């Protein structure tokens, strides 16, 4: 029997990377190396219990990456903008006067460059998959310049092309759609019941605007595996299970939960005392960018959609995703 190929996964204990592990775990022609900063965490030990090789590595410590990437045929890399932002906020880190989101983004870019430079030195590598998002400043022609969680990831993709041209020939980009789980886990997005018991989804995104929706913990792996196994490199995939309006997403939530639900459109310039100002600007500009220029950058001719794949994955619906959720937690029973 031919020897197994090796996929190395950064973020294997998280949503996207965990789904990539799941997708390759059932394929006997692949073995998996899951990278984590903490091999003794519950999620890492759960991976080890499934016979996944777990290796300690940290994008903040570039010297840990060569051994972690050794012999890889494929590498998947994801970065965690919101995790960085949250931990810097908690530490009260000195940003030298920079807005915290820009500071977090610059750190995220440093991490991604470390992973890219290390991947470029792996002689066995055939495919590099970078989890990324579209370049808001570029595609909005300079109109929206504060969507750092998009722009920074796009700068990392551009870095592969410019600084590591050989790695670029092995690279495909994976753009995850908007996470359905945000409306379950994120206190700023979660619906709130009004006095009549109606679940209200407050959002600066218009209710009738269509956007790509993804369950990253369930869907990412099927897309990433398709990019690695079925497709030539050079793809830029916007990955989603449904392309739907916010209102359609809320209808799916209503059907799944049995709770009457509605969208409450919040004007972009309305104050929001729950968010630090820099974050409000980033999110408001983000939603405006999506509407005017597309979440995936609709003018970018390189973008492909799931239907363009040789074997588009068969995914569940938004309603099926919400049927699995614990609504008592969402509504704080
Ligand atoms: N919310 C949305 O709708 C949306 C949509 C598209 C894209 N995104 C992007 O998705 C990203 C988060 O992805 P996710 O939800 O899959 O992640 P996640 O579940 O939050 O997990 C983060 C993963 O990154 C790993 N990690 C963090 N810092 C690391 C480091 N320094 N070195 C190595 N590994 C590190 C963690 O591993 P250990 O803790 O085990 O080390 C963990 O597995 C964010 O950047 C966000 O901008 C979000």
mmCIF file of N, CA, C and O in Angstrom, residues 42-130:
data_model
loop_
_atom_site.group_PDB
_atom_site.id
_atom_site.type_symbol
_atom_site.label_atom_id
_atom_site.label_comp_id
_atom_site.label_asym_id
_atom_site.label_seq_id
_atom_site.Cartn_x
_atom_site.Cartn_y
_atom_site.Cartn_z
ATOM 1 N N UNK A 42 -8.040 20.067 26.982
ATOM 2 C CA UNK A 42 -9.076 19.039 26.790
ATOM 3 C C UNK A 42 -9.271 18.749 25.295
ATOM 4 O O UNK A 42 -9.379 17.580 24.884
ATOM 5 N N UNK A 43 -9.255 19.797 24.479
ATOM 6 C CA UNK A 43 -9.479 19.584 23.044
ATOM 7 C C UNK A 43 -8.310 18.841 22.400
ATOM 8 O O UNK A 43 -8.502 17.996 21.530
ATOM 9 N N UNK A 44 -7.083 19.168 22.843
ATOM 10 C CA UNK A 44 -5.916 18.493 22.268
ATOM 11 C C UNK A 44 -5.871 17.026 22.704
ATOM 12 O O UNK A 44 -5.586 16.132 21.893
ATOM 13 N N UNK A 45 -6.191 16.759 23.956
ATOM 14 C CA UNK A 45 -6.145 15.356 24.407
ATOM 15 C C UNK A 45 -7.272 14.552 23.751
ATOM 16 O O UNK A 45 -7.117 13.372 23.470
ATOM 17 N N UNK A 46 -8.383 15.225 23.447
ATOM 18 C CA UNK A 46 -9.471 14.524 22.727
ATOM 19 C C UNK A 46 -9.006 14.137 21.326
ATOM 20 O O UNK A 46 -9.357 13.065 20.814
ATOM 21 N N UNK A 47 -8.192 14.991 20.708
ATOM 22 C CA UNK A 47 -7.659 14.643 19.380
ATOM 23 C C UNK A 47 -6.702 13.464 19.495
ATOM 24 O O UNK A 47 -6.743 12.529 18.690
ATOM 25 N N UNK A 48 -5.829 13.515 20.507
ATOM 26 C CA UNK A 48 -4.868 12.421 20.697
ATOM 27 C C UNK A 48 -5.611 11.102 20.929
ATOM 28 O O UNK A 48 -5.197 10.045 20.444
ATOM 29 N N UNK A 49 -6.753 11.178 21.635
ATOM 30 C CA UNK A 49 -7.537 9.967 21.918
ATOM 31 C C UNK A 49 -8.142 9.389 20.640
ATOM 32 O O UNK A 49 -8.526 8.216 20.604
ATOM 33 N N UNK A 50 -8.216 10.212 19.592
ATOM 34 C CA UNK A 50 -8.711 9.712 18.288
ATOM 35 C C UNK A 50 -7.532 9.289 17.398
ATOM 36 O O UNK A 50 -7.682 9.186 16.180
ATOM 37 N N UNK A 51 -6.371 9.100 17.998
ATOM 38 C CA UNK A 51 -5.171 8.683 17.259
ATOM 39 C C UNK A 51 -4.668 9.729 16.279
ATOM 40 O O UNK A 51 -4.060 9.390 15.271
ATOM 41 N N UNK A 52 -4.934 10.978 16.586
ATOM 42 C CA UNK A 52 -4.363 12.072 15.794
ATOM 43 C C UNK A 52 -3.055 12.462 16.470
ATOM 44 O O UNK A 52 -2.995 12.570 17.694
ATOM 45 N N UNK A 53 -1.995 12.629 15.663
ATOM 46 C CA UNK A 53 -0.716 13.081 16.243
ATOM 47 C C UNK A 53 -0.879 14.537 16.688
ATOM 48 O O UNK A 53 -1.306 15.381 15.902
ATOM 49 N N UNK A 54 -0.567 14.800 17.938
ATOM 50 C CA UNK A 54 -0.698 16.167 18.456
ATOM 51 C C UNK A 54 0.696 16.701 18.752
ATOM 52 O O UNK A 54 1.480 16.051 19.451
ATOM 53 N N UNK A 55 1.019 17.863 18.199
ATOM 54 C CA UNK A 55 2.360 18.431 18.334
ATOM 55 C C UNK A 55 2.247 19.876 18.814
ATOM 56 O O UNK A 55 1.404 20.631 18.325
ATOM 57 N N UNK A 56 3.109 20.225 19.747
ATOM 58 C CA UNK A 56 3.099 21.599 20.277
ATOM 59 C C UNK A 56 3.757 22.542 19.274
ATOM 60 O O UNK A 56 4.871 22.280 18.802
ATOM 61 N N UNK A 57 3.068 23.598 18.940
ATOM 62 C CA UNK A 57 3.649 24.620 18.049
ATOM 63 C C UNK A 57 2.897 25.918 18.293
ATOM 64 O O UNK A 57 1.749 25.915 18.728
ATOM 65 N N UNK A 58 3.599 27.016 17.997
ATOM 66 C CA UNK A 58 3.005 28.323 18.281
ATOM 67 C C UNK A 58 3.470 29.294 17.193
ATOM 68 O O UNK A 58 4.678 29.452 16.977
ATOM 69 N N UNK A 59 2.543 29.929 16.516
ATOM 70 C CA UNK A 59 2.921 30.891 15.468
ATOM 71 C C UNK A 59 3.656 32.095 16.059
ATOM 72 O O UNK A 59 4.295 32.840 15.337
ATOM 73 N N UNK A 60 3.545 32.296 17.387
ATOM 74 C CA UNK A 60 4.315 33.360 18.034
ATOM 75 C C UNK A 60 5.750 32.935 18.301
ATOM 76 O O UNK A 60 6.554 33.748 18.762
ATOM 77 N N UNK A 61 6.040 31.660 18.066
ATOM 78 C CA UNK A 61 7.399 31.142 18.249
ATOM 79 C C UNK A 61 7.811 30.463 16.939
ATOM 80 O O UNK A 61 7.706 29.234 16.804
ATOM 81 N N UNK A 62 8.281 31.251 15.964
ATOM 82 C CA UNK A 62 8.585 30.686 14.641
ATOM 83 C C UNK A 62 9.539 29.495 14.699
ATOM 84 O O UNK A 62 9.483 28.617 13.828
ATOM 85 N N UNK A 63 10.386 29.429 15.744
ATOM 86 C CA UNK A 63 11.340 28.305 15.811
ATOM 87 C C UNK A 63 10.622 26.975 16.063
ATOM 88 O O UNK A 63 11.208 25.907 15.890
ATOM 89 N N UNK A 64 9.333 27.033 16.498
ATOM 90 C CA UNK A 64 8.600 25.778 16.735
ATOM 91 C C UNK A 64 8.009 25.216 15.433
ATOM 92 O O UNK A 64 7.531 24.076 15.402
ATOM 93 N N UNK A 65 8.030 26.003 14.349
ATOM 94 C CA UNK A 65 7.270 25.596 13.151
ATOM 95 C C UNK A 65 7.989 24.588 12.235
ATOM 96 O O UNK A 65 7.318 23.687 11.714
ATOM 97 N N UNK A 66 9.319 24.690 12.034
ATOM 98 C CA UNK A 66 9.943 23.721 11.114
ATOM 99 C C UNK A 66 9.677 22.261 11.514
ATOM 100 O O UNK A 66 9.299 21.440 10.660
ATOM 101 N N UNK A 67 9.860 21.924 12.788
ATOM 102 C CA UNK A 67 9.623 20.534 13.209
ATOM 103 C C UNK A 67 8.138 20.185 13.072
ATOM 104 O O UNK A 67 7.773 19.066 12.680
ATOM 105 N N UNK A 68 7.279 21.153 13.360
ATOM 106 C CA UNK A 68 5.832 20.898 13.294
ATOM 107 C C UNK A 68 5.373 20.659 11.848
ATOM 108 O O UNK A 68 4.441 19.901 11.599
ATOM 109 N N UNK A 69 6.031 21.295 10.899
ATOM 110 C CA UNK A 69 5.640 21.173 9.474
ATOM 111 C C UNK A 69 6.387 20.055 8.744
ATOM 112 O O UNK A 69 6.087 19.774 7.586
ATOM 113 N N UNK A 70 7.359 19.427 9.420
ATOM 114 C CA UNK A 70 8.249 18.472 8.736
ATOM 115 C C UNK A 70 7.458 17.366 8.013
ATOM 116 O O UNK A 70 6.518 16.820 8.564
ATOM 117 N N UNK A 71 7.837 17.106 6.788
ATOM 118 C CA UNK A 71 7.276 16.028 5.950
ATOM 119 C C UNK A 71 5.828 16.275 5.515
ATOM 120 O O UNK A 71 5.180 15.360 5.000
ATOM 121 N N UNK A 72 5.311 17.460 5.726
ATOM 122 C CA UNK A 72 3.900 17.702 5.362
ATOM 123 C C UNK A 72 3.704 17.671 3.849
ATOM 124 O O UNK A 72 4.518 18.201 3.092
ATOM 125 N N UNK A 73 2.603 17.033 3.425
ATOM 126 C CA UNK A 73 2.176 17.127 2.027
ATOM 127 C C UNK A 73 1.175 18.263 1.851
ATOM 128 O O UNK A 73 1.047 18.836 0.777
ATOM 129 N N UNK A 74 0.439 18.546 2.943
ATOM 130 C CA UNK A 74 -0.524 19.653 2.914
ATOM 131 C C UNK A 74 -0.483 20.341 4.270
ATOM 132 O O UNK A 74 -0.254 19.699 5.297
ATOM 133 N N UNK A 75 -0.675 21.658 4.231
ATOM 134 C CA UNK A 75 -0.740 22.435 5.484
ATOM 135 C C UNK A 75 -1.960 23.337 5.407
ATOM 136 O O UNK A 75 -2.197 23.996 4.387
ATOM 137 N N UNK A 76 -2.741 23.346 6.504
ATOM 138 C CA UNK A 76 -3.873 24.274 6.635
ATOM 139 C C UNK A 76 -3.531 25.269 7.736
ATOM 140 O O UNK A 76 -3.141 24.862 8.839
ATOM 141 N N UNK A 77 -3.684 26.547 7.438
ATOM 142 C CA UNK A 77 -3.357 27.589 8.432
ATOM 143 C C UNK A 77 -4.547 28.513 8.654
ATOM 144 O O UNK A 77 -5.113 29.051 7.698
ATOM 145 N N UNK A 78 -4.911 28.685 9.920
ATOM 146 C CA UNK A 78 -5.934 29.669 10.295
ATOM 147 C C UNK A 78 -5.350 30.538 11.397
ATOM 148 O O UNK A 78 -4.518 30.077 12.188
ATOM 149 N N UNK A 79 -5.754 31.783 11.442
ATOM 150 C CA UNK A 79 -5.307 32.701 12.496
ATOM 151 C C UNK A 79 -6.541 33.172 13.260
ATOM 152 O O UNK A 79 -7.663 33.066 12.766
ATOM 153 N N UNK A 80 -6.307 33.730 14.442
ATOM 154 C CA UNK A 80 -7.456 34.024 15.316
ATOM 155 C C UNK A 80 -7.467 35.496 15.733
ATOM 156 O O UNK A 80 -7.057 35.846 16.836
ATOM 157 N N UNK A 81 -7.957 36.354 14.842
ATOM 158 C CA UNK A 81 -8.006 37.797 15.109
ATOM 159 C C UNK A 81 -8.744 38.100 16.405
ATOM 160 O O UNK A 81 -8.282 38.856 17.254
ATOM 161 N N UNK A 82 -9.928 37.493 16.570
ATOM 162 C CA UNK A 82 -10.771 37.859 17.729
ATOM 163 C C UNK A 82 -10.166 37.357 19.029
ATOM 164 O O UNK A 82 -10.291 37.996 20.076
ATOM 165 N N UNK A 83 -9.496 36.194 18.972
ATOM 166 C CA UNK A 83 -8.803 35.683 20.156
ATOM 167 C C UNK A 83 -7.699 36.642 20.574
ATOM 168 O O UNK A 83 -7.524 36.939 21.764
ATOM 169 N N UNK A 84 -6.934 37.147 19.592
ATOM 170 C CA UNK A 84 -5.861 38.101 19.900
ATOM 171 C C UNK A 84 -6.447 39.381 20.472
ATOM 172 O O UNK A 84 -5.982 39.903 21.484
ATOM 173 N N UNK A 85 -7.476 39.896 19.810
ATOM 174 C CA UNK A 85 -8.094 41.151 20.262
ATOM 175 C C UNK A 85 -8.565 40.992 21.710
ATOM 176 O O UNK A 85 -8.308 41.835 22.570
ATOM 177 N N UNK A 86 -9.258 39.887 21.978
ATOM 178 C CA UNK A 86 -9.815 39.651 23.317
ATOM 179 C C UNK A 86 -8.726 39.514 24.357
ATOM 180 O O UNK A 86 -8.825 40.095 25.447
ATOM 181 N N UNK A 87 -7.657 38.775 24.026
ATOM 182 C CA UNK A 87 -6.645 38.580 25.072
ATOM 183 C C UNK A 87 -5.838 39.860 25.287
ATOM 184 O O UNK A 87 -5.484 40.174 26.414
ATOM 185 N N UNK A 88 -5.586 40.635 24.222
ATOM 186 C CA UNK A 88 -4.885 41.919 24.430
ATOM 187 C C UNK A 88 -5.758 42.874 25.257
ATOM 188 O O UNK A 88 -5.250 43.619 26.098
ATOM 189 N N UNK A 89 -7.062 42.853 25.005
ATOM 190 C CA UNK A 89 -7.970 43.728 25.762
ATOM 191 C C UNK A 89 -7.936 43.338 27.237
ATOM 192 O O UNK A 89 -7.864 44.198 28.125
ATOM 193 N N UNK A 90 -7.973 42.027 27.475
ATOM 194 C CA UNK A 90 -7.984 41.531 28.860
ATOM 195 C C UNK A 90 -6.688 41.889 29.596
ATOM 196 O O UNK A 90 -6.709 42.278 30.761
ATOM 197 N N UNK A 91 -5.557 41.764 28.857
ATOM 198 C CA UNK A 91 -4.253 42.079 29.479
ATOM 199 C C UNK A 91 -4.052 43.580 29.645
ATOM 200 O O UNK A 91 -3.091 44.004 30.286
ATOM 201 N N UNK A 92 -4.879 44.400 28.976
ATOM 202 C CA UNK A 92 -4.671 45.844 28.987
ATOM 203 C C UNK A 92 -3.321 46.193 28.368
ATOM 204 O O UNK A 92 -2.589 47.044 28.863
ATOM 205 N N UNK A 93 -3.003 45.513 27.257
ATOM 206 C CA UNK A 93 -1.686 45.652 26.633
ATOM 207 C C UNK A 93 -1.446 47.091 26.154
ATOM 208 O O UNK A 93 -2.387 47.788 25.764
ATOM 209 N N UNK A 94 -0.174 47.514 26.222
ATOM 210 C CA UNK A 94 0.189 48.861 25.746
ATOM 211 C C UNK A 94 0.336 48.802 24.220
ATOM 212 O O UNK A 94 1.252 48.161 23.700
ATOM 213 N N UNK A 95 -0.561 49.461 23.516
ATOM 214 C CA UNK A 95 -0.546 49.391 22.051
ATOM 215 C C UNK A 95 0.275 50.522 21.438
ATOM 216 O O UNK A 95 0.285 50.680 20.212
ATOM 217 N N UNK A 96 0.897 51.319 22.283
ATOM 218 C CA UNK A 96 1.675 52.452 21.772
ATOM 219 C C UNK A 96 0.798 53.461 21.061
ATOM 220 O O UNK A 96 1.240 54.080 20.092
ATOM 221 N N UNK A 97 -0.437 53.580 21.511
ATOM 222 C CA UNK A 97 -1.345 54.575 20.933
ATOM 223 C C UNK A 97 -2.141 54.073 19.741
ATOM 224 O O UNK A 97 -3.003 54.779 19.223
ATOM 225 N N UNK A 98 -1.875 52.828 19.294
ATOM 226 C CA UNK A 98 -2.648 52.290 18.164
ATOM 227 C C UNK A 98 -3.996 51.789 18.650
ATOM 228 O O UNK A 98 -4.096 51.282 19.768
ATOM 229 N N UNK A 99 -5.030 51.868 17.805
ATOM 230 C CA UNK A 99 -6.287 51.220 18.188
ATOM 231 C C UNK A 99 -6.026 49.726 18.412
ATOM 232 O O UNK A 99 -5.201 49.130 17.694
ATOM 233 N N UNK A 100 -6.731 49.149 19.369
ATOM 234 C CA UNK A 100 -6.449 47.756 19.757
ATOM 235 C C UNK A 100 -6.685 46.776 18.599
ATOM 236 O O UNK A 100 -5.976 45.771 18.469
ATOM 237 N N UNK A 101 -7.682 47.086 17.751
ATOM 238 C CA UNK A 101 -7.952 46.150 16.638
ATOM 239 C C UNK A 101 -6.816 46.181 15.609
ATOM 240 O O UNK A 101 -6.432 45.137 15.080
ATOM 241 N N UNK A 102 -6.254 47.366 15.367
ATOM 242 C CA UNK A 102 -5.113 47.436 14.449
ATOM 243 C C UNK A 102 -3.914 46.710 15.058
ATOM 244 O O UNK A 102 -3.222 45.936 14.372
ATOM 245 N N UNK A 103 -3.716 46.907 16.344
ATOM 246 C CA UNK A 103 -2.605 46.252 17.052
ATOM 247 C C UNK A 103 -2.751 44.721 16.955
ATOM 248 O O UNK A 103 -1.790 44.009 16.648
ATOM 249 N N UNK A 104 -3.975 44.242 17.191
ATOM 250 C CA UNK A 104 -4.230 42.788 17.111
ATOM 251 C C UNK A 104 -4.001 42.292 15.682
ATOM 252 O O UNK A 104 -3.405 41.233 15.459
ATOM 253 N N UNK A 105 -4.468 43.078 14.722
ATOM 254 C CA UNK A 105 -4.309 42.692 13.317
ATOM 255 C C UNK A 105 -2.840 42.614 12.923
ATOM 256 O O UNK A 105 -2.419 41.685 12.224
ATOM 257 N N UNK A 106 -2.054 43.580 13.366
ATOM 258 C CA UNK A 106 -0.625 43.556 13.021
ATOM 259 C C UNK A 106 0.054 42.315 13.618
ATOM 260 O O UNK A 106 0.921 41.712 13.001
ATOM 261 N N UNK A 107 -0.404 41.936 14.812
ATOM 262 C CA UNK A 107 0.138 40.723 15.438
ATOM 263 C C UNK A 107 -0.287 39.470 14.643
ATOM 264 O O UNK A 107 0.503 38.557 14.415
ATOM 265 N N UNK A 108 -1.542 39.484 14.219
ATOM 266 C CA UNK A 108 -2.059 38.360 13.417
ATOM 267 C C UNK A 108 -1.230 38.217 12.132
ATOM 268 O O UNK A 108 -0.863 37.108 11.729
ATOM 269 N N UNK A 109 -0.903 39.351 11.508
ATOM 270 C CA UNK A 109 -0.128 39.296 10.261
ATOM 271 C C UNK A 109 1.265 38.720 10.508
ATOM 272 O O UNK A 109 1.758 37.910 9.716
ATOM 273 N N UNK A 110 1.862 39.127 11.643
ATOM 274 C CA UNK A 110 3.184 38.586 11.997
ATOM 275 C C UNK A 110 3.116 37.062 12.129
ATOM 276 O O UNK A 110 3.980 36.345 11.640
ATOM 277 N N UNK A 111 2.068 36.578 12.805
ATOM 278 C CA UNK A 111 1.911 35.126 12.988
ATOM 279 C C UNK A 111 1.773 34.426 11.640
ATOM 280 O O UNK A 111 2.395 33.394 11.389
ATOM 281 N N UNK A 112 0.941 35.009 10.769
ATOM 282 C CA UNK A 112 0.696 34.367 9.473
ATOM 283 C C UNK A 112 1.971 34.361 8.632
ATOM 284 O O UNK A 112 2.268 33.372 7.951
ATOM 285 N N UNK A 113 2.728 35.455 8.694
ATOM 286 C CA UNK A 113 3.983 35.492 7.931
ATOM 287 C C UNK A 113 4.941 34.409 8.435
ATOM 288 O O UNK A 113 5.642 33.776 7.641
ATOM 289 N N UNK A 114 4.968 34.197 9.753
ATOM 290 C CA UNK A 114 5.847 33.151 10.306
ATOM 291 C C UNK A 114 5.432 31.781 9.761
ATOM 292 O O UNK A 114 6.283 30.971 9.350
ATOM 293 N N UNK A 115 4.129 31.528 9.721
ATOM 294 C CA UNK A 115 3.645 30.230 9.227
ATOM 295 C C UNK A 115 3.922 30.095 7.721
ATOM 296 O O UNK A 115 4.325 29.023 7.249
ATOM 297 N N UNK A 116 3.742 31.179 6.988
ATOM 298 C CA UNK A 116 3.970 31.153 5.530
ATOM 299 C C UNK A 116 5.449 30.902 5.234
ATOM 300 O O UNK A 116 5.803 30.054 4.403
ATOM 301 N N UNK A 117 6.329 31.618 5.926
ATOM 302 C CA UNK A 117 7.770 31.452 5.685
ATOM 303 C C UNK A 117 8.215 30.034 6.030
ATOM 304 O O UNK A 117 9.051 29.448 5.329
ATOM 305 N N UNK A 118 7.645 29.469 7.096
ATOM 306 C CA UNK A 118 8.022 28.098 7.481
ATOM 307 C C UNK A 118 7.479 27.096 6.452
ATOM 308 O O UNK A 118 8.183 26.154 6.067
ATOM 309 N N UNK A 119 6.263 27.312 5.983
ATOM 310 C CA UNK A 119 5.676 26.387 4.990
ATOM 311 C C UNK A 119 6.488 26.413 3.692
ATOM 312 O O UNK A 119 6.656 25.387 3.028
ATOM 313 N N UNK A 120 7.013 27.593 3.353
ATOM 314 C CA UNK A 120 7.776 27.736 2.102
ATOM 315 C C UNK A 120 9.053 26.890 2.123
ATOM 316 O O UNK A 120 9.612 26.592 1.073
ATOM 317 N N UNK A 121 9.476 26.494 3.311
ATOM 318 C CA UNK A 121 10.737 25.726 3.421
ATOM 319 C C UNK A 121 10.490 24.220 3.515
ATOM 320 O O UNK A 121 11.420 23.467 3.794
ATOM 321 N N UNK A 122 9.241 23.767 3.303
ATOM 322 C CA UNK A 122 8.946 22.335 3.454
ATOM 323 C C UNK A 122 9.039 21.670 2.075
ATOM 324 O O UNK A 122 8.172 21.879 1.221
ATOM 325 N N UNK A 123 10.089 20.869 1.826
ATOM 326 C CA UNK A 123 10.296 20.360 0.464
ATOM 327 C C UNK A 123 9.209 19.385 0.004
ATOM 328 O O UNK A 123 8.970 19.262 -1.201
ATOM 329 N N UNK A 124 8.560 18.703 0.954
ATOM 330 C CA UNK A 124 7.538 17.712 0.577
ATOM 331 C C UNK A 124 6.181 18.342 0.290
ATOM 332 O O UNK A 124 5.249 17.653 -0.137
ATOM 333 N N UNK A 125 6.044 19.638 0.525
ATOM 334 C CA UNK A 125 4.710 20.269 0.484
ATOM 335 C C UNK A 125 4.132 20.312 -0.940
ATOM 336 O O UNK A 125 4.805 20.706 -1.885
ATOM 337 N N UNK A 126 2.859 19.875 -1.036
ATOM 338 C CA UNK A 126 2.163 19.935 -2.332
ATOM 339 C C UNK A 126 1.055 20.984 -2.319
ATOM 340 O O UNK A 126 0.731 21.577 -3.339
ATOM 341 N N UNK A 127 0.426 21.158 -1.141
ATOM 342 C CA UNK A 127 -0.694 22.111 -1.116
ATOM 343 C C UNK A 127 -0.709 22.898 0.194
ATOM 344 O O UNK A 127 -0.583 22.319 1.275
ATOM 345 N N UNK A 128 -0.856 24.219 0.062
ATOM 346 C CA UNK A 128 -0.929 25.113 1.216
ATOM 347 C C UNK A 128 -2.285 25.805 1.179
ATOM 348 O O UNK A 128 -2.627 26.435 0.171
ATOM 349 N N UNK A 129 -3.058 25.657 2.253
ATOM 350 C CA UNK A 129 -4.388 26.280 2.295
ATOM 351 C C UNK A 129 -4.388 27.326 3.402
ATOM 352 O O UNK A 129 -4.153 27.019 4.578
ATOM 353 N N UNK A 130 -4.667 28.550 3.004
ATOM 354 C CA UNK A 130 -4.689 29.660 3.959
ATOM 355 C C UNK A 130 -6.136 30.091 4.158
ATOM 356 O O UNK A 130 -6.837 30.409 3.182
#
